[in-house]
Amino acid sequence: MAPEALCPYAARVGTLENTFSWSNSRAATFQRCFRSYWWQYYGAWGGWERNAQPKTRLAYVLKNLTSRWAWVGSAVHESIEMILKHMQERATHGHLQLGEAAPDVDHEVERLTQTMRDQYRQSLTKRYRDNPKRNFGLMEHEYEDPVSKDEWVRTSEKGRQALRGFLESDTFARIGASDPKGWLPIEHLDQFHLDGVGIWAAPDFARRTEEGGAELYDWKTGAVNPESSRLQMACYTLYMEEKHGVAPSQLRTHLVYLGPKVKVHDSVLTVEGLRAAREEIRESMARMQARLSDLEGNVAEVSDFPMTDDESRCRTCVFRRLCGR
């Protein structure tokens, strides 16, 4: 998955290379805390190796943990992904015939509940320390944060409400009534390029429309805040143009906020909006690369990535053990 020639390269680690790339989540981490960014993208690199240094290994274990808030989002995303892929497999005569193929809502919500229970129990055992890719881990268990039983119940209930709300929504009905031949790969991690640098994108769901355009959906389990997803939607628009030949003016994006009552924010990016997004990405990449000690090698020294002065952010950071906070 190496980017094009202009992208900086790093020294090989086994058969993998730590090459410089950009993503919306990477930019958010960089903006939140330079040190957390360093641990995530440099300090943890190679931590999967058997002979990894102890700090590198620990960083790799910690980067694979998730908070209970992010857990809800990932669990619901994975449920929706599984449901849509299963429906697609059952499609007949080019259409889903939703009345026949629609999932049982109660069954799917119960399946999600059981999955989260299993993950919770697995995290309690801390088996993720031995194999973080195969075993689920929660930050709250690693740091033994005080979380009440009622709070864990509310966490699970939020996931249940989000999935039920989605399956009973007009949005789901609209997707189910569409032709699966026009569906693009679901939750597929891919890259497009800007100035030779790989930009990561993984749309939750997208489909081509009969009018020759496309629709792209992004599921959200947090508070309704379209502005916070503006750059993410711009990235998806650029991705759809480069990878799938969809003109920006022909792509409608839908931010789908999940809960007991689903709320949808629709938009179509303007030419000026996309131009501004490209410049914002370029500026973000430049700030990241300015801290590298070796641009071509994508080498970063920890001393060039100081900890944030806002220690309130440390309380929700998976790397706080390594930073001593």
mmCIF file with all atom_site columns, C-alpha atoms in Angstrom, residues 4-11 17-20 289 292-300:
data_model
loop_
_atom_site.group_PDB
_atom_site.id
_atom_site.type_symbol
_atom_site.label_atom_id
_atom_site.label_alt_id
_atom_site.label_comp_id
_atom_site.label_asym_id
_atom_site.label_entity_id
_atom_site.label_seq_id
_atom_site.pdbx_PDB_ins_code
_atom_site.Cartn_x
_atom_site.Cartn_y
_atom_site.Cartn_z
_atom_site.occupancy
_atom_site.B_iso_or_equiv
_atom_site.pdbx_formal_charge
_atom_site.auth_seq_id
_atom_site.auth_comp_id
_atom_site.auth_asym_id
_atom_site.auth_atom_id
_atom_site.pdbx_PDB_model_num
ATOM 1  C CA . GLU A 1 4   ? 3.283  7.248  -5.201 1.00 0.00 ? 4   GLU A CA 1
ATOM 2  C CA . ALA A 1 5   ? 6.824  8.459  -5.798 1.00 0.00 ? 5   ALA A CA 1
ATOM 3  C CA . LEU A 1 6   ? 6.509  11.837 -4.089 1.00 0.00 ? 6   LEU A CA 1
ATOM 4  C CA . CYS A 1 7   ? 5.446  10.275 -0.797 1.00 0.00 ? 7   CYS A CA 1
ATOM 5  C CA . PRO A 1 8   ? 8.314  9.986  1.729  1.00 0.00 ? 8   PRO A CA 1
ATOM 6  C CA . TYR A 1 9   ? 9.492  6.500  2.594  1.00 0.00 ? 9   TYR A CA 1
ATOM 7  C CA . ALA A 1 10  ? 10.863 5.069  5.808  1.00 0.00 ? 10  ALA A CA 1
ATOM 8  C CA . ALA A 1 11  ? 13.299 2.266  6.485  1.00 0.00 ? 11  ALA A CA 1
ATOM 9  C CA . GLU A 1 17  ? 7.245  0.231  5.364  1.00 0.00 ? 17  GLU A CA 1
ATOM 10 C CA . ASN A 1 18  ? 6.159  3.102  7.549  1.00 0.00 ? 18  ASN A CA 1
ATOM 11 C CA . THR A 1 19  ? 5.335  5.562  4.798  1.00 0.00 ? 19  THR A CA 1
ATOM 12 C CA . PHE A 1 20  ? 3.858  8.980  5.325  1.00 0.00 ? 20  PHE A CA 1
ATOM 13 C CA . GLN A 1 289 ? 6.090  16.797 7.854  1.00 0.00 ? 289 GLN A CA 1
ATOM 14 C CA . LEU A 1 292 ? 10.083 15.050 10.823 1.00 0.00 ? 292 LEU A CA 1
ATOM 15 C CA . SER A 1 293 ? 13.839 14.812 11.290 1.00 0.00 ? 293 SER A CA 1
ATOM 16 C CA . ASP A 1 294 ? 14.147 13.065 7.917  1.00 0.00 ? 294 ASP A CA 1
ATOM 17 C CA . LEU A 1 295 ? 11.448 13.913 5.402  1.00 0.00 ? 295 LEU A CA 1
ATOM 18 C CA . GLU A 1 296 ? 12.408 11.310 2.794  1.00 0.00 ? 296 GLU A CA 1
ATOM 19 C CA . GLY A 1 297 ? 12.763 8.573  5.373  1.00 0.00 ? 297 GLY A CA 1
ATOM 20 C CA . ASN A 1 298 ? 9.626  9.576  7.297  1.00 0.00 ? 298 ASN A CA 1
ATOM 21 C CA . VAL A 1 299 ? 11.712 9.535  10.483 1.00 0.00 ? 299 VAL A CA 1
ATOM 22 C CA . ALA A 1 300 ? 10.309 11.231 13.583 1.00 0.00 ? 300 ALA A CA 1
#
